[in-house]
Short mmCIF file of C-alpha atoms in Angstrom, two decimals:
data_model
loop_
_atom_site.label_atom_id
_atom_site.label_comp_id
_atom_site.label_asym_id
_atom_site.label_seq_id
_atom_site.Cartn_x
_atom_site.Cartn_y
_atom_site.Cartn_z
CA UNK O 1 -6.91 53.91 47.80
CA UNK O 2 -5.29 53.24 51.17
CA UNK O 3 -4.21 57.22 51.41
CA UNK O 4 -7.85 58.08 50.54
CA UNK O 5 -9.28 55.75 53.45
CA UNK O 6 -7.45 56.56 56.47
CA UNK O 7 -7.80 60.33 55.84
CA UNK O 8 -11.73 59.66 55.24
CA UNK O 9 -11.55 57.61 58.59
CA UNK O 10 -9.79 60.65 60.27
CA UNK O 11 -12.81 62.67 58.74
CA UNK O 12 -15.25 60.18 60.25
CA UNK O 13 -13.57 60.90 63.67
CA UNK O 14 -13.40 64.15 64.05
CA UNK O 15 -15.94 67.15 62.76
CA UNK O 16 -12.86 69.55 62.49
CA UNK O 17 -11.28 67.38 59.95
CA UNK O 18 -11.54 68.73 56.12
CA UNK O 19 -13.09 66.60 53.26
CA UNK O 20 -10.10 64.72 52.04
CA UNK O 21 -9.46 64.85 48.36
CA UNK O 22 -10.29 61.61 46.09
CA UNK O 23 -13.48 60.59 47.17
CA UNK O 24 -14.91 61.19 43.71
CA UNK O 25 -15.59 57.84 41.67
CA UNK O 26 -14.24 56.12 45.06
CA UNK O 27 -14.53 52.46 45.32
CA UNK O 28 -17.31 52.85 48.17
CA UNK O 29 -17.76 49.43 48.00
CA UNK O 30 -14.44 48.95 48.87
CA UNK O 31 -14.78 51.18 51.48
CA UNK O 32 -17.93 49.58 53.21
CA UNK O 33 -16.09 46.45 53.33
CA UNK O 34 -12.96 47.92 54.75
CA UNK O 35 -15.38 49.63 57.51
CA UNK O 36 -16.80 46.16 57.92
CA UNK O 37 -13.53 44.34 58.58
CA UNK O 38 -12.39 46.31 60.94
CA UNK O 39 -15.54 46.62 62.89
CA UNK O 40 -16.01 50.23 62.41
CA UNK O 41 -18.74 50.60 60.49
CA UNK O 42 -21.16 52.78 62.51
CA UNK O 43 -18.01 54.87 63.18
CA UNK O 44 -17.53 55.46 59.20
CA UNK O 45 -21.34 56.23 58.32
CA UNK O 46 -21.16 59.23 60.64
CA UNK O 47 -18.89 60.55 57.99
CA UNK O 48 -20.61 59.04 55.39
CA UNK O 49 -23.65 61.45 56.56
CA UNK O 50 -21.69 64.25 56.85
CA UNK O 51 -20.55 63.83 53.16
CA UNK O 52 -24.35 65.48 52.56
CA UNK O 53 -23.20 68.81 53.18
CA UNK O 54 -20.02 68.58 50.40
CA UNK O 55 -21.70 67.65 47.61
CA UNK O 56 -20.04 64.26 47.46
CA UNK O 57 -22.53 61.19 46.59
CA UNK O 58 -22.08 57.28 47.42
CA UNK O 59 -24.13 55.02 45.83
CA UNK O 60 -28.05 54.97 46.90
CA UNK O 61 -28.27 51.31 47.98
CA UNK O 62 -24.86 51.55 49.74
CA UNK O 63 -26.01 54.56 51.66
CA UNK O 64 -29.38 52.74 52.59
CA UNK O 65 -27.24 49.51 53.64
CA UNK O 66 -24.56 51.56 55.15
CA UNK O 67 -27.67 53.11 57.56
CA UNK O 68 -29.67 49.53 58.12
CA UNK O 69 -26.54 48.26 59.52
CA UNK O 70 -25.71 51.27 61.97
CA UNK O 71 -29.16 51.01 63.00
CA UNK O 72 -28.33 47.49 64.18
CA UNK O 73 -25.14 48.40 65.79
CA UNK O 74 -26.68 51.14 67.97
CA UNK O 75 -29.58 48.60 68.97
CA UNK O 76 -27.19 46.66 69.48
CA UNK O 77 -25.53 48.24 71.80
CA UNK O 78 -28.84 49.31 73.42
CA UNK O 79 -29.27 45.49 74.52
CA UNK O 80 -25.51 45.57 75.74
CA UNK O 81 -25.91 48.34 78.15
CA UNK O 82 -28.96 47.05 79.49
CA UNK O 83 -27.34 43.46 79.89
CA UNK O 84 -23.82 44.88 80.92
CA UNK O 85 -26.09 46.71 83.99
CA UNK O 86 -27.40 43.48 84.31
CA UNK O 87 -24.25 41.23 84.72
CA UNK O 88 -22.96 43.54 87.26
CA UNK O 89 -25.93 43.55 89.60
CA UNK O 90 -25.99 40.06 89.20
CA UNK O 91 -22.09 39.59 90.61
CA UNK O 92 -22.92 42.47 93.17
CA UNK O 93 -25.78 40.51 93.99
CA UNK O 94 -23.19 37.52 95.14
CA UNK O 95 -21.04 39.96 96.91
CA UNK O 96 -18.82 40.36 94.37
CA UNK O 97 -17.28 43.94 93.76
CA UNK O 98 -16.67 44.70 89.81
CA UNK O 99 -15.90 46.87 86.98
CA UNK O 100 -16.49 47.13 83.63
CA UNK O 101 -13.43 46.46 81.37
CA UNK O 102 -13.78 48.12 77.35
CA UNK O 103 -16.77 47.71 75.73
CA UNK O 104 -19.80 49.79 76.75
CA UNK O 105 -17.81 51.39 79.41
CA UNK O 106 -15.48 52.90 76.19
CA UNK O 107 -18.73 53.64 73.92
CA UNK O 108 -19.19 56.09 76.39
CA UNK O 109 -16.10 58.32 75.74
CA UNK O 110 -17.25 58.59 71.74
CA UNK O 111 -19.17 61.41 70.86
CA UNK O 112 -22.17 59.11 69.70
CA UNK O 113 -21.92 56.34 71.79
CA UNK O 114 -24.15 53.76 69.48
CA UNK O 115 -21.73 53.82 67.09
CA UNK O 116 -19.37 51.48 68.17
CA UNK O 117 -19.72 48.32 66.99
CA UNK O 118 -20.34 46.10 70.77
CA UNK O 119 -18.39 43.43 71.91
CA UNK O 120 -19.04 40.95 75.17
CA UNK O 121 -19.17 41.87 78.82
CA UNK O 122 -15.43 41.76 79.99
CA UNK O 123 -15.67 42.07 84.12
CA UNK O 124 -13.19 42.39 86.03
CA UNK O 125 -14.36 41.20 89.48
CA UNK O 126 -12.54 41.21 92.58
CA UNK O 127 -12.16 37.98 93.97
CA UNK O 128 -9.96 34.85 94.23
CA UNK O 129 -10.25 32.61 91.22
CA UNK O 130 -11.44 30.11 92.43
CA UNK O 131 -14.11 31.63 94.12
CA UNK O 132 -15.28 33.49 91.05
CA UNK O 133 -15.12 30.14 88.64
CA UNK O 134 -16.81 28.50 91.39
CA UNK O 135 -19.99 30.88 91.22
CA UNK O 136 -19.77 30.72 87.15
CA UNK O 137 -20.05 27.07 86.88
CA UNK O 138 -22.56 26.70 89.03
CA UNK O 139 -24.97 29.00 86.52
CA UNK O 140 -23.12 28.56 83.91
CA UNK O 141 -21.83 24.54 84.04
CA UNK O 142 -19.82 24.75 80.85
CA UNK O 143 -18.27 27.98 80.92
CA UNK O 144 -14.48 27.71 79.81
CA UNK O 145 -11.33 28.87 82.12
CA UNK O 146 -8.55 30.56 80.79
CA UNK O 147 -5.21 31.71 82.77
CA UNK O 148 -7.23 35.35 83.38
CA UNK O 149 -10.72 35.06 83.13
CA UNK O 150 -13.58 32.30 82.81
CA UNK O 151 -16.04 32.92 79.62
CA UNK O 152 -19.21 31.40 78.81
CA UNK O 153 -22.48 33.13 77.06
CA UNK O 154 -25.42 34.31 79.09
CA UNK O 155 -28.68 34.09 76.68
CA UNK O 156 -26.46 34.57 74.28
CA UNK O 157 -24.15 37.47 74.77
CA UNK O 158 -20.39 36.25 75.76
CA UNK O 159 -19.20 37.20 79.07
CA UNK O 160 -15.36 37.24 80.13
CA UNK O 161 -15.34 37.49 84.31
CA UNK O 162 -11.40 38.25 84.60
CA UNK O 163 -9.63 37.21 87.43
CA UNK O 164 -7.15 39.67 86.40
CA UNK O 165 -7.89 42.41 83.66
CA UNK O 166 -4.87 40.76 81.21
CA UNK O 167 -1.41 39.45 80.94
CA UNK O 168 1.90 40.17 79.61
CA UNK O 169 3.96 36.94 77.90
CA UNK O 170 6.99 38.17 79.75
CA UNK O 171 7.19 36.58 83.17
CA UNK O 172 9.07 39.37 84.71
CA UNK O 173 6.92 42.13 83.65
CA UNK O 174 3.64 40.50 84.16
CA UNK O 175 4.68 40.35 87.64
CA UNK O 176 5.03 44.16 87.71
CA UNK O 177 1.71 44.65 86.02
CA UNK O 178 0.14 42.47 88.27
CA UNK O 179 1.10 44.18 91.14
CA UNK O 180 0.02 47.43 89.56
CA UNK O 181 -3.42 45.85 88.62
CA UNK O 182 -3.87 44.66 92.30
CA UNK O 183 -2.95 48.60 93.69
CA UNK O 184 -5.52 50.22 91.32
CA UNK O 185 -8.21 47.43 91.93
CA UNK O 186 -10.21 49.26 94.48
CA UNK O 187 -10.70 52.64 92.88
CA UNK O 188 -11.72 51.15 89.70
CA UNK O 189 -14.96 49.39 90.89
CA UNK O 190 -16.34 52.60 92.58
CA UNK O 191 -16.05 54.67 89.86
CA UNK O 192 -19.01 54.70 87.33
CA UNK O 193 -20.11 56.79 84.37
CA UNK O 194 -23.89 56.25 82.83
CA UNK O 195 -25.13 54.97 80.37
CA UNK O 196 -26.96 56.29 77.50
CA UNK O 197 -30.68 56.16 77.49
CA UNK O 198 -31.49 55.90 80.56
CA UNK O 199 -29.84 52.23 80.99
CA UNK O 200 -28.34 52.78 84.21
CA UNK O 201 -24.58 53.19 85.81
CA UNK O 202 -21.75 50.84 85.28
CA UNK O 203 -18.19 51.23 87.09
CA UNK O 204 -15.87 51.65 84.85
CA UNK O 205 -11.71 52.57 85.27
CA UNK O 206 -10.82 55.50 85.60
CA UNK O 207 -9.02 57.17 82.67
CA UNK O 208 -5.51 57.06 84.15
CA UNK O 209 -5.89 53.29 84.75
CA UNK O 210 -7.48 52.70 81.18
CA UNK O 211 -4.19 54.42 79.49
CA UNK O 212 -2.46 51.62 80.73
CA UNK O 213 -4.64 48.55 80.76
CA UNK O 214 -6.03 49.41 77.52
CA UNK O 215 -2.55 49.61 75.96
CA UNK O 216 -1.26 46.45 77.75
CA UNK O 217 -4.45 44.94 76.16
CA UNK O 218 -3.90 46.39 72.53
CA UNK O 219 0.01 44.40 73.15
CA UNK O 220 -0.88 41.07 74.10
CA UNK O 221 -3.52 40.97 71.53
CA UNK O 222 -0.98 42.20 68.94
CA UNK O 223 1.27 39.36 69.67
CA UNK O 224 -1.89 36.71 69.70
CA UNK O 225 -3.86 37.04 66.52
CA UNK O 226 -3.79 40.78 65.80
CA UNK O 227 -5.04 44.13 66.64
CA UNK O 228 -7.65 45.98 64.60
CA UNK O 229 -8.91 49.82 64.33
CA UNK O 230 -11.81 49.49 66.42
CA UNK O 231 -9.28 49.17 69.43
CA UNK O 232 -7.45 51.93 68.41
CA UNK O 233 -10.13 54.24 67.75
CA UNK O 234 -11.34 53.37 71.71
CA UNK O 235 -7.56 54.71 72.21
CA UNK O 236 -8.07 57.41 70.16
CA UNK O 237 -10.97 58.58 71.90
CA UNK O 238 -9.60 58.11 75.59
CA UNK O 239 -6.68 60.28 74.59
CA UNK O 240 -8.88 62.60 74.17
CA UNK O 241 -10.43 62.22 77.54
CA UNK O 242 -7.05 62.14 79.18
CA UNK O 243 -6.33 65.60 78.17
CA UNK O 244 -9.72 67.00 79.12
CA UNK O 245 -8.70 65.37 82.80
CA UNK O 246 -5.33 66.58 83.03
CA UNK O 247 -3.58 63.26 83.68
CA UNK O 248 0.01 63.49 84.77
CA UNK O 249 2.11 62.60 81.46
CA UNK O 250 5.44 62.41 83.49
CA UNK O 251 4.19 60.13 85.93
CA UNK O 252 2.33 58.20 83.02
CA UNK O 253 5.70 57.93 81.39
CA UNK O 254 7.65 56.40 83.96
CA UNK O 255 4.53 53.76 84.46
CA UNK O 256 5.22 52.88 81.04
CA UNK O 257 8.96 52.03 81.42
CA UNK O 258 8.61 50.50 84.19
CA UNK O 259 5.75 48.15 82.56
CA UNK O 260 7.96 47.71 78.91
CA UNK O 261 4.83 49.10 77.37
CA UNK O 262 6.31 52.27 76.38
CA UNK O 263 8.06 51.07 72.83
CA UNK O 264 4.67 50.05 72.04
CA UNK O 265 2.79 53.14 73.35
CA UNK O 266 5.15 55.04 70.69
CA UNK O 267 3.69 52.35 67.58
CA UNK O 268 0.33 53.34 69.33
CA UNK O 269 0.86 57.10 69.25
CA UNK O 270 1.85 56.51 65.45
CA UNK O 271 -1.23 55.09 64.69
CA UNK O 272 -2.67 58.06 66.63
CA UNK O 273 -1.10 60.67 64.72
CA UNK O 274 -0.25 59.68 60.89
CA UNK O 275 -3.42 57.33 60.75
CA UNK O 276 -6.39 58.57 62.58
CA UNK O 277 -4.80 62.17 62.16
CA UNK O 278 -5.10 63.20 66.06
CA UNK O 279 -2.91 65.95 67.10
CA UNK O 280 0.11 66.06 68.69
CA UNK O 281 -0.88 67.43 71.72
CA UNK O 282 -2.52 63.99 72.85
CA UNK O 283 -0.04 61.99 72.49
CA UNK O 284 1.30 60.85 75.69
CA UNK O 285 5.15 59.52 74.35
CA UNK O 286 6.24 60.63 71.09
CA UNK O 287 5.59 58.81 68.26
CA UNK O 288 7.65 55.98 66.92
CA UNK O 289 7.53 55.40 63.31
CA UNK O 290 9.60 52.50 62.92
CA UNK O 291 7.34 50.63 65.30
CA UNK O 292 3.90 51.65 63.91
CA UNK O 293 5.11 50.79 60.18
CA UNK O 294 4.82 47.49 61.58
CA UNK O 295 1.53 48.23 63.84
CA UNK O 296 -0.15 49.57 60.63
CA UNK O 297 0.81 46.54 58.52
CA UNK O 298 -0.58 44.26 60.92
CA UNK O 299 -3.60 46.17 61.45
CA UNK O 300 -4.61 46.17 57.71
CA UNK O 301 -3.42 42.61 57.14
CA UNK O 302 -5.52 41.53 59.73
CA UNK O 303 -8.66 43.34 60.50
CA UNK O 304 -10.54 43.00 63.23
CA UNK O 305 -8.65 40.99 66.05
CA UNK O 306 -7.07 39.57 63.60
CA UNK O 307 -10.47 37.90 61.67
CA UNK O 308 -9.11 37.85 58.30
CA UNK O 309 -5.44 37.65 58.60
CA UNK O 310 -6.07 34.25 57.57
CA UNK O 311 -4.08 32.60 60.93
CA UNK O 312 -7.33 31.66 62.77
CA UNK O 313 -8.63 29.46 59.66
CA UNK O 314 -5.85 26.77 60.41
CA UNK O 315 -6.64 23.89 62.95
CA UNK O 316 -5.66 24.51 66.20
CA UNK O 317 -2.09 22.89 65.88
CA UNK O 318 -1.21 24.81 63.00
CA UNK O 319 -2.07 27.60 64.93
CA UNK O 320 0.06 27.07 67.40
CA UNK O 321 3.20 27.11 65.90
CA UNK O 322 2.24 29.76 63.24
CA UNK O 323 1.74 32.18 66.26
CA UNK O 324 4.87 31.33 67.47
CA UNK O 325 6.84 32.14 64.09
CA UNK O 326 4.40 35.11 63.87
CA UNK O 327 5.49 36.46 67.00
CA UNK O 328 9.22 36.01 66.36
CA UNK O 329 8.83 38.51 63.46
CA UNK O 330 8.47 41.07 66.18
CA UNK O 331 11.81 40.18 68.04
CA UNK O 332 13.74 43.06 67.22
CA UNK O 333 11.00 45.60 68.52
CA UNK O 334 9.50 43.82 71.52
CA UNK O 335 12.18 41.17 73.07
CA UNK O 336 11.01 40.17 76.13
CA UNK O 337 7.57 39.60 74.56
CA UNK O 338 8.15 38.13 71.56
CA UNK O 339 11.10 35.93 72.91
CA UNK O 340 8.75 34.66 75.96
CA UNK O 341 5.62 34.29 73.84
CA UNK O 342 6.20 30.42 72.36
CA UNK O 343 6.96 29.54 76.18
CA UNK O 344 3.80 31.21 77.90
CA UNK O 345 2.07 29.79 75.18
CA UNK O 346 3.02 26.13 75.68
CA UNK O 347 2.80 26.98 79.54
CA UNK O 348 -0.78 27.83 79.19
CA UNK O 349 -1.79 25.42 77.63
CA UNK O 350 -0.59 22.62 79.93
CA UNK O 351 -1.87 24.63 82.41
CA UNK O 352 -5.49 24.56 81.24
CA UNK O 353 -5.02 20.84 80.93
CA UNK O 354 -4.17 20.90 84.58
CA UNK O 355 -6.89 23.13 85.46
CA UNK O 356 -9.51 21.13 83.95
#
């Protein structure tokens, strides 16, 4: 089954990909609630409709739920765009300068971009801290503050204003990715894309920046709660876009050493490859196998972010320590992160009571 479902989700992902064997008198149940999980699900029925030319049947009332529910997701993200346009004229507005972080700024790099199953409005705005969870609280009085960002819900949809666009455990390389966050700040917020259907332009960063943050991102999320495919398929699809913009791979490289994201770029570039069956000439280190045996497990274990890995169900003390043995499981591939996680983690959270 698992064979049968990654090779259908490389079929899903790319319209050069062959039919994989199996799919007769597949579980398609199954299937649908693997696609659901891992919040792919509008991604999956494209090849779901393309199994109409091969002959190849799912089950009537799957395909018609299948359908109903990518209808939602592109409406879906219909609303998002138009509210995402919204949320940045509204910081703008306040003379705050901004980008777009993920999200509908990614859904634009897939070749339908309703697809993708939308998230919240993650902004990263440039501004002290302060200053920026001063302006939130005084629309939004019960928004919560985090280390990075300040979140609360705006009729609704969850906004994340980031201070900074994310974090690394490690004290000594956070440093260094905060300083490279800081250099790249300015370009990102004047460079847009736009939006399908007429919704408008958002800025967005750029696709050299993205390589990076999005892979720091994919890390610190991987030693939180988990890491799903949606995630990976935004990768996926901005590796793509990298090598249509010519992006300097050597200078990439170095970046990534000199952040200690480059062990996990090569569990990324795994996934990449022997997963969602991209070829080697996108890859931007060379694949690790050792590392993404351990991506992959985690990825299936847990789903989407984690959802159903079972770890978020636990009160919020449990939680705290089974994240830290969780995260010393990982020692002997990430070190510095997963020996500094338990202490950033106790940090931070004496440092929200502070904050408060």
């Amino acid at each position: 089954m698992a064979n049968t479902v990654f090779d259908f989700l490389a079929y899903c992902l790319s319209d050069k990909k062959p039919i994989p064997e199996g799919l007769e008198g597949l579980n398609w149940d199954a299937m649908y609630q693997f696609a659901r999980q891992q919040s792919v699900v509008g991604v999956m029925f494209i090849g779901v409709q393309r199994l109409k030319e091969t002959g190849v049947e799912i089950p009537r009332q799957l395909f018609l739920k299948w359908f109903s529910q990518t209808e939602k997701i592109g409406k879906r993200n219909m609303l998002m765009n138009m509210r995402t346009v919204a949320t940045v004229s509204q910081y703008r507005q306040e003379g705050f300068d901004c980008c777009v972080l993920k999200g509908q700024g990614n859904a634009t790099m897939y070749p339908n971009p309703l697809v993708r199953t939308a998230g919240d409005i993650d902004l990263w705005v440039d501004a002290k801290r302060d200053d920026i969870v001063d302006f939130v609280h005084s629309k939004f009085p019960d928004a919560e503050v985090r280390y990075y960002h300040v979140e609360y819900k705006d009729n609704g949809i969850p906004v994340e204003a980031h201070f900074m666009p994310g974090i690394m455990n490690n004290p000594f390389y956070n440093r260094r990715l905060q300083q490279y966050y800081s250099e790249m700040m300015a370009v990102q917020c004047n460079h847009t894309v736009e939006l399908p259907g007429g919704s408008g332009h958002i800025p967005v960063p750029t696709v050299e920046f993205n390589l990076i943050f999005q892979l720091a991102h994919m890390m610190h999320h991987f030693f939180d709660e988990g890491i799903g495919l949606r995630q990976m398929i935004d990768y996926y699809f901005l590796l793509k876009r990298a090598k249509d913009e010519a992006v300097d791979m050597r200078k990439l490289e170095n970046l990534l050493k000199h952040l200690n994201l480059y062990k996990f770029a090569g569990a990324v570039m795994c996934i990449m490859h022997e997963v969602l069956g991209l070829e080697n000439e996108f890859l931007i280190v060379p694949s690790d196998k050792k590392r993404g045996k351990t991506l992959f497990r985690e990825i299936v274990k847990g789903g989407n972010f984690g959802h159903f890995s079972g770890l978020t169900k636990h009160p919020a003390w449990q939680k705290y320590f089974l994240k830290h043995a969780r995260s010393l499981h990982f020692m002997r591939e990430y070190p510095a992160e997963a020996l500094s996680e338990p202490f950033f983690r106790t940090w931070h959270f004496f440092w929200r009571m502070v904050y408060r």
